Coordinates of N, CA and C in Angstrom, one line a residue:
V1216 N -10.3 -23.7 2.2 CA -10.7 -22.3 2.8 C -11.4 -22.6 3.8
Q1217 N -10.9 -22.9 5.4 CA -11.9 -23.2 6.8 C -12.2 -21.2 7.2
L1218 N -13.8 -21.4 7.0 CA -13.9 -19.9 8.0 C -14.9 -20.4 9.4
Q1219 N -14.5 -19.3 10.0 CA -14.7 -19.3 11.5 C -15.6 -17.9 11.9
A1220 N -16.9 -18.2 12.1 CA -17.3 -16.8 12.4 C -17.4 -16.5 14.2
S1221 N -17.3 -14.9 14.5 CA -17.5 -15.4 15.9 C -17.7 -13.8 16.1
G1222 N -18.8 -13.9 17.0 CA -19.1 -12.4 17.6 C -20.5 -12.1 18.6
G1223 N -21.5 -13.4 17.7 CA -22.7 -13.0 18.0 C -23.0 -12.9 19.9
G1224 N -24.4 -12.9 19.8 CA -24.6 -12.7 20.9 C -26.3 -12.1 21.2
L1225 N -26.4 -11.7 22.4 CA -28.0 -11.0 22.6 C -27.9 -9.2 22.8
V1226 N -28.4 -9.1 22.1 CA -28.0 -7.8 22.4 C -29.6 -6.6 22.2
Q1227 N -29.7 -5.8 22.7 CA -31.0 -5.1 22.8 C -31.7 -4.2 21.6
A1228 N -32.6 -3.8 21.3 CA -32.7 -3.5 20.2 C -32.2 -1.5 19.9
G1229 N -31.6 -1.2 19.0 CA -31.1 -0.3 18.5 C -29.7 -0.1 19.0
N1230 N -29.0 -1.0 19.7 CA -27.4 -1.7 20.1 C -27.5 -1.9 18.9
S1231 N -25.1 -2.0 18.6 CA -25.0 -2.6 17.7 C -24.2 -3.7 18.0
L1232 N -23.4 -4.4 17.4 CA -22.8 -6.1 17.5 C -21.9 -6.2 16.1
S1233 N -21.1 -6.6 16.7 CA -19.8 -6.7 14.9 C -19.4 -8.2 15.4
L1234 N -19.4 -8.4 14.2 CA -19.2 -10.1 13.8 C -17.7 -10.3 13.5
S1235 N -17.0 -11.2 13.7 CA -15.6 -11.5 12.8 C -15.8 -12.8 11.9
C1236 N -14.9 -13.1 11.1 CA -15.0 -14.0 9.8 C -13.3 -14.5 9.4
A1237 N -13.3 -15.4 10.6 CA -11.5 -15.5 10.6 C -11.1 -17.2 9.0
A1238 N -10.5 -16.5 8.6 CA -10.2 -17.5 7.3 C -9.0 -18.4 7.7
S1239 N -8.8 -19.6 7.5 CA -7.7 -20.2 7.0 C -7.5 -21.3 5.9
G1240 N -6.7 -21.7 5.3 CA -5.9 -22.5 4.3 C -5.0 -21.7 3.6
R1241 N -4.6 -22.6 2.1 CA -3.7 -22.0 1.5 C -3.8 -21.0 0.7
R1242 N -5.1 -20.7 0.4 CA -5.1 -19.4 -0.7 C -4.9 -18.2 -0.3
S1243 N -4.6 -17.3 -0.9 CA -4.5 -15.8 -0.7 C -5.9 -14.9 -0.3
F1244 N -5.9 -14.5 1.1 CA -7.4 -14.6 1.8 C -7.6 -13.2 0.5
S1245 N -6.7 -12.7 0.2 CA -6.6 -10.7 -0.5 C -7.8 -11.4 -1.8
T1246 N -7.8 -12.5 -2.1 CA -8.2 -12.5 -3.3 C -9.9 -13.1 -3.1
Y1247 N -10.2 -13.4 -2.0 CA -11.6 -13.6 -1.7 C -12.3 -12.6 -2.0
V1248 N -13.8 -13.1 -2.1 CA -14.8 -12.7 -2.0 C -15.6 -12.8 -0.8
M1249 N -16.0 -12.1 -0.2 CA -16.3 -12.6 1.2 C -17.6 -11.9 1.2
G1250 N -18.4 -12.5 2.3 CA -19.8 -12.4 2.4 C -20.6 -12.7 3.5
W1251 N -21.3 -12.1 3.8 CA -22.5 -12.5 5.2 C -24.0 -12.6 4.8
F1252 N -24.1 -13.8 5.0 CA -26.0 -14.3 5.2 C -26.1 -14.5 6.2
R1253 N -27.6 -14.5 6.4 CA -28.0 -14.9 7.3 C -29.7 -15.4 7.6
Q1254 N -30.1 -16.8 8.5 CA -31.4 -16.9 8.7 C -32.0 -17.3 9.6
A1255 N -33.0 -16.7 9.8 CA -34.0 -16.6 10.7 C -34.9 -17.5 10.9
P1256 N -35.2 -17.8 11.6 CA -36.2 -19.3 11.8 C -37.9 -19.7 10.8
G1257 N -37.7 -20.3 10.6 CA -38.4 -20.5 9.2 C -38.9 -19.7 8.2
K1258 N -37.5 -19.5 8.0 CA -37.4 -18.3 6.8 C -36.0 -18.9 6.2
E1259 N -36.2 -18.8 4.3 CA -34.9 -18.8 4.2 C -33.3 -18.3 4.3
R1260 N -32.3 -18.7 3.6 CA -31.5 -18.1 4.2 C -31.3 -16.7 3.4
E1261 N -30.6 -15.8 3.6 CA -30.6 -14.7 3.0 C -29.1 -13.6 2.7
F1262 N -29.0 -13.0 2.3 CA -27.5 -12.0 1.5 C -27.5 -10.8 2.6
V1263 N -26.8 -10.7 2.5 CA -26.6 -9.7 3.7 C -25.7 -8.8 3.1
A1264 N -24.1 -9.0 3.0 CA -23.5 -7.4 2.8 C -22.2 -8.5 1.9
A1265 N -21.8 -8.1 1.0 CA -20.3 -8.7 0.4 C -19.7 -7.6 0.2
I1266 N -18.1 -8.7 -0.1 CA -17.0 -7.3 -0.4 C -16.1 -7.6 -1.2
D1267 N -15.5 -7.3 -2.2 CA -14.7 -8.2 -3.2 C -13.2 -7.8 -2.9
W1268 N -12.3 -8.1 -3.5 CA -11.1 -7.9 -3.2 C -10.5 -7.1 -3.7
T1269 N -11.3 -5.9 -4.1 CA -10.7 -4.5 -3.8 C -11.6 -3.8 -3.2
S1270 N -12.3 -4.6 -2.3 CA -12.7 -3.9 -1.2 C -14.0 -2.8 -1.1
K1271 N -14.4 -3.3 -2.8 CA -15.7 -3.0 -2.9 C -16.9 -3.4 -2.4
T1272 N -17.7 -2.7 -1.7 CA -19.5 -3.5 -1.1 C -20.5 -3.1 -1.2
Y1273 N -20.9 -4.2 -1.0 CA -22.1 -4.5 -1.5 C -23.5 -4.8 -0.3
Y1274 N -24.6 -4.3 -0.2 CA -25.6 -4.9 1.0 C -27.2 -5.0 -0.1
S1275 N -27.7 -5.5 1.0 CA -28.9 -5.8 0.9 C -29.4 -4.6 1.5
D1276 N -30.8 -4.4 1.2 CA -31.4 -3.3 0.9 C -32.3 -2.9 2.7
S1277 N -31.9 -4.6 3.8 CA -33.0 -4.3 4.6 C -31.3 -4.0 5.8
V1278 N -30.1 -4.2 5.3 CA -29.3 -3.7 6.3 C -28.2 -2.3 5.7
K1279 N -28.5 -2.2 4.5 CA -27.8 -0.9 4.1 C -28.2 0.3 4.9
D1280 N -26.8 1.0 4.8 CA -26.9 2.4 6.0 C -26.7 1.8 7.5
R1281 N -26.7 0.5 7.9 CA -27.0 0.3 9.7 C -25.6 -0.8 9.6
F1282 N -25.3 -1.7 8.4 CA -24.6 -2.5 8.7 C -23.5 -2.1 7.5
I1283 N -21.9 -2.6 8.3 CA -20.7 -2.1 7.3 C -19.7 -3.7 7.1
I1284 N -19.5 -3.7 6.5 CA -18.7 -4.9 6.0 C -17.5 -4.5 5.7
S1285 N -16.3 -4.9 6.3 CA -14.9 -4.8 6.4 C -14.1 -5.7 5.8
R1286 N -13.1 -5.7 5.8 CA -12.0 -6.7 5.9 C -10.6 -6.4 6.1
D1287 N -9.5 -7.5 6.5 CA -8.1 -7.2 7.0 C -7.7 -8.1 6.6
D1288 N -7.0 -7.8 5.7 CA -6.7 -9.5 4.2 C -5.3 -9.6 5.4
A1289 N -4.1 -8.8 5.9 CA -3.1 -8.7 7.2 C -4.0 -10.6 8.1
K1290 N -4.7 -10.0 8.7 CA -5.2 -10.7 9.4 C -6.1 -12.2 9.2
K1291 N -6.5 -11.6 7.4 CA -7.2 -12.8 6.8 C -8.6 -12.9 8.0
T1292 N -8.9 -11.5 7.7 CA -10.7 -11.6 8.6 C -10.8 -10.6 8.0
A1293 N -12.5 -11.3 7.4 CA -14.0 -10.2 7.9 C -14.6 -9.2 8.5
Y1294 N -15.6 -8.6 8.4 CA -15.9 -7.8 9.6 C -17.4 -7.5 8.9
L1295 N -18.4 -7.9 9.8 CA -19.5 -7.2 10.0 C -20.3 -6.1 11.2
Q1296 N -19.9 -5.4 10.8 CA -20.7 -4.2 12.2 C -21.8 -3.5 11.9
M1297 N -22.5 -4.3 12.5 CA -24.5 -4.1 12.6 C -24.8 -3.0 14.0
S1298 N -25.2 -2.0 13.4 CA -25.9 -0.8 13.6 C -27.3 -0.7 14.3
K1299 N -27.7 -0.1 15.3 CA -29.5 -0.2 14.8 C -30.1 -1.4 14.5
L1300 N -29.5 -2.0 15.4 CA -30.2 -3.7 15.1 C -31.4 -3.3 16.0
S1301 N -32.7 -4.3 15.4 CA -34.1 -4.3 15.6 C -33.9 -6.1 16.0
P1302 N -35.1 -5.9 16.1 CA -35.7 -7.9 16.2 C -35.7 -8.4 15.2
E1303 N -35.7 -7.7 14.2 CA -36.1 -8.5 12.8 C -34.9 -8.5 12.3
D1304 N -33.7 -8.7 12.7 CA -32.1 -8.7 12.6 C -32.1 -10.6 13.4
T1305 N -32.5 -10.6 14.5 CA -32.5 -11.8 15.1 C -32.0 -13.1 13.3
A1306 N -30.7 -13.6 14.3 CA -30.9 -15.0 13.1 C -29.7 -15.6 13.3
I1307 N -29.3 -16.8 12.7 CA -27.8 -17.4 12.7 C -27.5 -16.4 11.6
Y1308 N -26.2 -15.7 11.8 CA -25.3 -15.6 10.8 C -23.7 -16.5 10.2
Y1309 N -23.9 -16.1 8.8 CA -23.0 -17.0 8.8 C -22.3 -16.6 7.6
C1310 N -20.1 -16.8 7.5 CA -19.7 -16.3 6.4 C -19.5 -17.2 5.3
A1311 N -19.2 -16.5 4.6 CA -18.8 -17.5 3.1 C -17.6 -16.6 2.3
A1312 N -16.9 -17.4 1.8 CA -16.1 -17.0 0.5 C -16.3 -17.9 -0.3
D1313 N -16.1 -16.5 -1.5 CA -15.9 -16.8 -3.3 C -13.9 -17.2 -3.3
V1314 N -13.9 -17.6 -3.8 CA -12.2 -18.1 -4.7 C -12.1 -18.3 -5.9
P1315 N -11.1 -17.6 -6.3 CA -11.0 -17.2 -7.9 C -10.6 -19.1 -8.5
P1316 N -11.8 -19.6 -9.4 CA -12.1 -18.2 -10.9 C -13.5 -18.2 -9.7
Y1317 N -14.2 -16.7 -9.7 CA -15.1 -16.6 -9.4 C -16.4 -17.3 -10.1
I1318 N -17.1 -17.0 -9.6 CA -18.9 -17.1 -10.3 C -19.6 -16.0 -10.1
V1319 N -19.9 -15.9 -11.1 CA -21.5 -14.5 -10.4 C -22.3 -15.4 -11.1
V1320 N -23.0 -14.7 -9.9 CA -24.6 -15.5 -10.4 C -25.6 -14.2 -10.4
N1321 N -26.5 -14.1 -10.8 CA -27.8 -13.2 -10.5 C -28.6 -13.1 -9.7
T1322 N -27.7 -12.9 -8.5 CA -29.0 -13.2 -7.6 C -28.4 -11.7 -6.7
P1323 N -29.2 -11.9 -5.6 CA -28.5 -10.4 -4.6 C -27.2 -10.5 -4.3
A1324 N -26.9 -11.6 -3.9 CA -25.6 -12.1 -3.3 C -24.5 -11.5 -4.4
R1325 N -24.1 -11.8 -6.0 CA -23.5 -11.5 -6.9 C -23.1 -12.5 -7.2
W1326 N -22.1 -13.7 -5.8 CA -21.4 -14.4 -6.1 C -21.8 -16.0 -6.1
E1327 N -21.4 -16.9 -6.4 CA -21.8 -18.0 -5.7 C -20.7 -18.4 -4.9
F1328 N -20.9 -18.0 -3.8 CA -20.0 -18.6 -2.4 C -19.6 -19.9 -2.5
D1329 N -18.3 -20.6 -2.0 CA -17.9 -22.1 -2.2 C -17.7 -22.4 -0.8
Y1330 N -17.3 -21.7 0.3 CA -17.4 -21.8 1.3 C -17.4 -21.3 2.6
W1331 N -18.4 -22.0 4.0 CA -19.1 -21.4 4.2 C -18.3 -21.7 5.8
G1332 N -18.7 -20.8 6.8 CA -18.7 -20.6 8.1 C -19.9 -21.9 8.9
Q1333 N -19.2 -21.7 10.0 CA -21.0 -22.4 10.6 C -21.7 -21.4 11.5
G1334 N -21.6 -20.5 11.6 CA -22.7 -19.8 11.8 C -22.2 -19.1 13.0
T1335 N -22.9 -17.7 13.4 CA -23.2 -17.5 14.6 C -24.3 -17.1 14.6
Q1336 N -24.9 -17.0 16.6 CA -26.6 -16.7 17.0 C -26.3 -15.0 17.2
V1337 N -27.2 -14.6 16.6 CA -27.4 -13.0 17.0 C -29.2 -13.3 17.5
T1338 N -28.9 -12.3 18.5 CA -30.4 -12.2 19.1 C -31.0 -10.9 19.5
V1339 N -31.7 -9.9 18.6 CA -31.7 -9.2 19.8 C -32.9 -8.8 20.3
S1340 N -33.1 -8.2 21.1 CA -34.8 -8.1 22.0 C -34.9 -6.9 22.1
S1341 N -36.4 -6.8 22.4 CA -37.1 -5.7 22.2 C -37.3 -4.9 22.9

């Protein structure tokens, strides 16, 4: 499984930005759990959002009601629509995938993600 994240950039606070994560590989994308994580300078990587194979979604408290994760199985792509951005959202955003057999863990991310994309920089100016 290869993941390619895109869509990052520089945006002013209060504005919106959308990220995409295109998957490739022989496995069936519709069975993937897709996730987004981010890592700000000097901080640990943190869970942002996830969407499972039924399209049920999960969010961290810091982005809930501002970010929306979605997926298009036909396009093998996951999305992260970010709104009401603030400078605190500045980070490198990574997409990730967990494939069957899923490994459920007791963390905010809920799954142990097996595959990671290269990251895309999101910078929010004040």
